[in-house]
Amino acid sequence: MTNDPKKRTFCTQGYKAFLHKEYLRAGFLFGQALFLDPIDSHAKIGLLLSDIALDFPKEAHSFYELYQSLLDSQPRRYKSSIQHQILDLIASFDDSLSKMAQAFSTENQLKAESLEGILYGDFKAMCAGKDFKEVFENLMFSTKVIFDKKEDFYEFLDNLVENGFYDMSISYIENMRELLWYDERVSNILQKALKLEKQAKESQ
């Protein structure tokens, strides 16, 4: 399997797709190569770099440049050693990311507890398979919802509007106007809330 021409073609096309920033396609091609030869380090590196590039493209391309530089500058007999070095570096990078994510998670949880609130991620998990309106009504007077990402706040506001909490969504936006000015997405949500609130009052 080591010299399978199909595997070489998949790897060549995979790295080409990676360089064109087509990371999902690159990952698929490297996956095909590994299906033919599960222990191929060249394909394994490509697959890992394609995965990293989805969230950290700059770092992934830096790894790729280092990998190519070492391959180009060292005799071919060192290829296996170079590949193991790169795989170790990638593993170290993944481990660092995991520790960072764990640290952020702990920090956010402590922040939520100190503010006597609930992180939006936890609130969202509570809503899974349940009615947003019912879950929110059970929490709204006793617990603050805490956000650590802007996208979460947008989603929360949208859900408030979709579930008829027009006054609540408008109040959230008004209270944070200084921080959000000028935010086009929040402005659009506000206009939507005002429009639906007006329609609701007219239909009464």
Tab-separated table of C-alpha atoms in Angstrom:
chain	number	residue	atom	x	y	z
A	1	MET	CA	0.000	0.000	0.000
A	2	THR	CA	2.931	2.352	0.637
A	3	ASN	CA	3.441	3.191	-3.041
A	4	ASP	CA	-0.217	3.025	-4.068
A	5	PRO	CA	-0.589	5.602	-6.899
A	6	LYS	CA	-4.172	6.353	-5.815
A	7	LYS	CA	-2.954	7.262	-2.345
A	8	ARG	CA	-0.266	9.553	-3.777
A	9	THR	CA	-2.876	11.239	-5.985
A	10	PHE	CA	-5.203	11.811	-3.037
A	11	CYS	CA	-2.332	13.329	-1.019
A	12	THR	CA	-1.212	15.574	-3.893
A	13	GLN	CA	-4.762	16.797	-4.471
A	14	GLY	CA	-5.272	17.170	-0.722
A	15	TYR	CA	-2.293	19.474	-0.237
A	16	LYS	CA	-3.297	21.430	-3.339
A	17	ALA	CA	-6.789	21.944	-1.876
A	18	PHE	CA	-5.227	22.905	1.476
A	19	LEU	CA	-3.096	25.598	-0.180
A	20	HIS	CA	-6.229	26.909	-1.939
A	21	LYS	CA	-7.903	27.083	1.495
A	22	GLU	CA	-10.451	24.408	0.553
A	23	TYR	CA	-10.037	22.753	3.939
A	24	LEU	CA	-13.107	20.505	3.934
A	25	ARG	CA	-12.223	19.119	0.511
A	26	ALA	CA	-8.607	18.673	1.599
A	27	GLY	CA	-9.728	16.760	4.682
A	28	PHE	CA	-11.889	14.478	2.550
A	29	LEU	CA	-8.985	13.730	0.175
A	30	PHE	CA	-6.567	12.968	3.013
A	31	GLY	CA	-9.240	10.753	4.547
A	32	GLN	CA	-9.403	8.786	1.298
A	33	ALA	CA	-5.620	8.397	1.322
A	34	LEU	CA	-5.700	7.143	4.914
A	35	PHE	CA	-8.451	4.680	4.027
A	36	LEU	CA	-5.968	3.123	1.593
A	37	ASP	CA	-3.069	3.327	4.051
A	38	PRO	CA	-4.068	4.140	7.677
A	39	ILE	CA	-0.468	4.625	8.851
A	40	ASP	CA	0.660	7.066	6.142
A	41	SER	CA	2.192	10.015	8.031
A	42	HIS	CA	2.110	12.383	5.034
A	43	ALA	CA	-1.671	11.953	4.721
A	44	LYS	CA	-2.132	12.072	8.495
A	45	ILE	CA	-0.319	15.423	8.702
A	46	GLY	CA	-2.446	16.779	5.865
A	47	LEU	CA	-5.670	15.688	7.566
A	48	LEU	CA	-4.658	17.225	10.905
A	49	LEU	CA	-3.586	20.499	9.279
A	50	SER	CA	-6.861	20.692	7.334
A	51	ASP	CA	-8.781	20.231	10.571
A	52	ILE	CA	-6.738	22.878	12.414
A	53	ALA	CA	-7.125	25.300	9.481
A	54	LEU	CA	-10.903	25.402	9.921
A	55	ASP	CA	-10.381	27.419	13.127
A	56	PHE	CA	-6.720	28.469	12.970
A	57	PRO	CA	-5.716	28.879	9.295
A	58	LYS	CA	-2.623	30.985	10.032
A	59	GLU	CA	-1.199	28.420	12.447
A	60	ALA	CA	-2.037	25.518	10.119
A	61	HIS	CA	-0.210	27.130	7.206
A	62	SER	CA	2.771	27.882	9.452
A	63	PHE	CA	2.971	24.172	10.320
A	64	TYR	CA	2.722	23.322	6.619
A	65	GLU	CA	5.527	25.754	5.686
A	66	LEU	CA	7.758	24.320	8.418
A	67	TYR	CA	6.986	20.786	7.247
A	68	GLN	CA	7.825	21.585	3.619
A	69	SER	CA	10.933	23.529	4.591
A	70	LEU	CA	12.285	20.585	6.579
A	71	LEU	CA	11.477	18.130	3.785
A	72	ASP	CA	13.183	20.357	1.209
A	73	SER	CA	16.305	21.010	3.281
A	74	GLN	CA	16.973	17.533	4.670
A	75	PRO	CA	18.043	14.308	2.927
A	76	ARG	CA	15.178	11.959	2.034
A	77	ARG	CA	16.292	9.413	4.649
A	78	TYR	CA	15.148	11.867	7.351
A	79	LYS	CA	11.602	12.092	5.984
A	80	SER	CA	10.102	9.743	8.589
A	81	SER	CA	11.857	11.570	11.435
A	82	ILE	CA	10.618	14.947	10.149
A	83	GLN	CA	7.063	13.658	9.932
A	84	HIS	CA	7.191	12.408	13.510
A	85	GLN	CA	8.487	15.819	14.645
A	86	ILE	CA	5.612	17.593	12.879
A	87	LEU	CA	3.043	15.177	14.307
A	88	ASP	CA	4.463	15.807	17.795
A	89	LEU	CA	4.233	19.585	17.263
A	90	ILE	CA	0.618	19.289	16.103
A	91	ALA	CA	-0.225	17.101	19.111
A	92	SER	CA	1.370	19.690	21.403
A	93	PHE	CA	-0.657	22.455	19.720
A	94	ASP	CA	-3.907	20.488	20.154
A	95	ASP	CA	-3.066	19.830	23.801
A	96	SER	CA	-2.461	23.553	24.407
A	97	LEU	CA	-5.811	24.410	22.791
A	98	SER	CA	-7.563	21.857	24.965
A	99	LYS	CA	-6.010	23.323	28.127
A	100	MET	CA	-6.930	26.861	27.028
A	101	ALA	CA	-10.533	25.836	26.335
A	102	GLN	CA	-10.727	24.175	29.744
A	103	ALA	CA	-9.312	27.288	31.426
A	104	PHE	CA	-11.798	29.575	29.649
A	105	SER	CA	-14.656	27.255	30.562
A	106	THR	CA	-13.652	27.302	34.234
A	107	GLU	CA	-13.197	31.087	34.198
A	108	ASN	CA	-16.609	31.642	32.604
A	109	GLN	CA	-18.279	29.274	35.063
A	110	LEU	CA	-16.727	31.129	38.007
A	111	LYS	CA	-17.843	34.429	36.487
A	112	ALA	CA	-21.402	33.139	36.165
A	113	GLU	CA	-21.409	31.887	39.760
A	114	SER	CA	-20.031	35.176	41.124
A	115	LEU	CA	-22.748	37.102	39.255
A	116	GLU	CA	-25.416	34.612	40.344
A	117	GLY	CA	-26.234	33.868	36.726
A	118	ILE	CA	-26.197	31.148	34.119
A	119	LEU	CA	-23.922	30.989	31.083
A	120	TYR	CA	-25.802	31.173	27.791
A	121	GLY	CA	-24.258	27.844	26.755
A	122	ASP	CA	-25.813	26.205	29.843
A	123	PHE	CA	-29.126	27.967	29.232
A	124	LYS	CA	-29.101	26.748	25.624
A	125	ALA	CA	-28.456	23.189	26.811
A	126	MET	CA	-31.488	23.478	29.105
A	127	CYS	CA	-33.603	24.509	26.097
A	128	ALA	CA	-32.545	21.499	24.028
A	129	GLY	CA	-35.671	19.521	23.208
A	130	LYS	CA	-37.785	21.901	25.308
A	131	ASP	CA	-39.790	25.054	24.720
A	132	PHE	CA	-37.589	28.183	24.862
A	133	LYS	CA	-40.473	30.250	26.216
A	134	GLU	CA	-41.168	27.869	29.091
A	135	VAL	CA	-37.495	27.553	30.113
A	136	PHE	CA	-36.931	31.316	29.932
A	137	GLU	CA	-40.080	32.119	31.930
A	138	ASN	CA	-38.879	29.801	34.706
A	139	LEU	CA	-35.548	31.646	34.920
A	140	MET	CA	-36.232	35.253	33.931
A	141	PHE	CA	-37.049	36.613	37.403
A	142	SER	CA	-34.432	34.684	39.359
A	143	THR	CA	-31.383	34.222	37.135
A	144	LYS	CA	-29.269	36.385	34.822
A	145	VAL	CA	-28.188	34.985	31.466
A	146	ILE	CA	-24.473	35.698	30.928
A	147	PHE	CA	-22.869	35.929	27.491
A	148	ASP	CA	-19.225	35.485	26.554
A	149	LYS	CA	-19.722	35.642	22.774
A	150	LYS	CA	-21.491	38.271	20.695
A	151	GLU	CA	-23.041	35.633	18.414
A	152	ASP	CA	-24.748	34.088	21.456
A	153	PHE	CA	-26.278	37.453	22.353
A	154	TYR	CA	-27.642	37.880	18.815
A	155	GLU	CA	-29.156	34.396	18.952
A	156	PHE	CA	-30.693	35.042	22.370
A	157	LEU	CA	-32.279	38.328	21.232
A	158	ASP	CA	-33.682	36.622	18.133
A	159	ASN	CA	-35.198	33.874	20.282
A	160	LEU	CA	-36.770	36.436	22.607
A	161	VAL	CA	-38.426	38.168	19.653
A	162	GLU	CA	-39.538	34.902	18.019
A	163	ASN	CA	-41.159	33.817	21.280
A	164	GLY	CA	-43.046	37.052	21.885
A	165	PHE	CA	-40.779	38.637	24.520
A	166	TYR	CA	-40.718	41.946	22.640
A	167	ASP	CA	-40.445	44.202	25.698
A	168	MET	CA	-37.711	42.020	27.153
A	169	SER	CA	-35.619	42.066	23.958
A	170	ILE	CA	-36.025	45.845	23.621
A	171	SER	CA	-35.035	46.273	27.273
A	172	TYR	CA	-31.879	44.162	26.789
A	173	ILE	CA	-30.876	46.267	23.784
A	174	GLU	CA	-31.645	49.593	25.509
A	175	ASN	CA	-29.593	48.605	28.567
A	176	MET	CA	-26.598	47.736	26.383
A	177	ARG	CA	-26.975	50.509	23.822
A	178	GLU	CA	-23.637	52.148	24.724
A	179	LEU	CA	-21.772	48.883	24.155
A	180	LEU	CA	-23.633	47.978	20.978
A	181	TRP	CA	-23.704	51.326	19.196
A	182	TYR	CA	-23.639	51.054	16.261
A	183	ASP	CA	-24.370	47.347	15.631
A	184	GLU	CA	-26.329	46.603	12.454
A	185	ARG	CA	-27.538	43.164	13.541
A	186	VAL	CA	-28.820	44.439	16.881
A	187	SER	CA	-30.475	47.361	15.093
A	188	ASN	CA	-32.282	44.922	12.776
A	189	ILE	CA	-33.435	42.805	15.724
A	190	LEU	CA	-34.670	45.953	17.496
A	191	GLN	CA	-36.658	47.063	14.429
A	192	LYS	CA	-38.171	43.584	14.168
A	193	ALA	CA	-39.141	43.592	17.863
A	194	LEU	CA	-40.746	47.047	17.621
A	195	LYS	CA	-42.689	46.061	14.499
A	196	LEU	CA	-44.006	42.809	16.001
A	197	GLU	CA	-44.815	44.526	19.297
A	198	LYS	CA	-46.875	47.122	17.421
A	199	GLN	CA	-48.696	44.412	15.448
A	200	ALA	CA	-49.446	42.503	18.651
A	201	LYS	CA	-50.939	45.600	20.309
A	202	GLU	CA	-53.041	46.434	17.231
A	203	SER	CA	-54.488	42.920	17.126
A	204	GLN	CA	-55.666	43.089	20.739
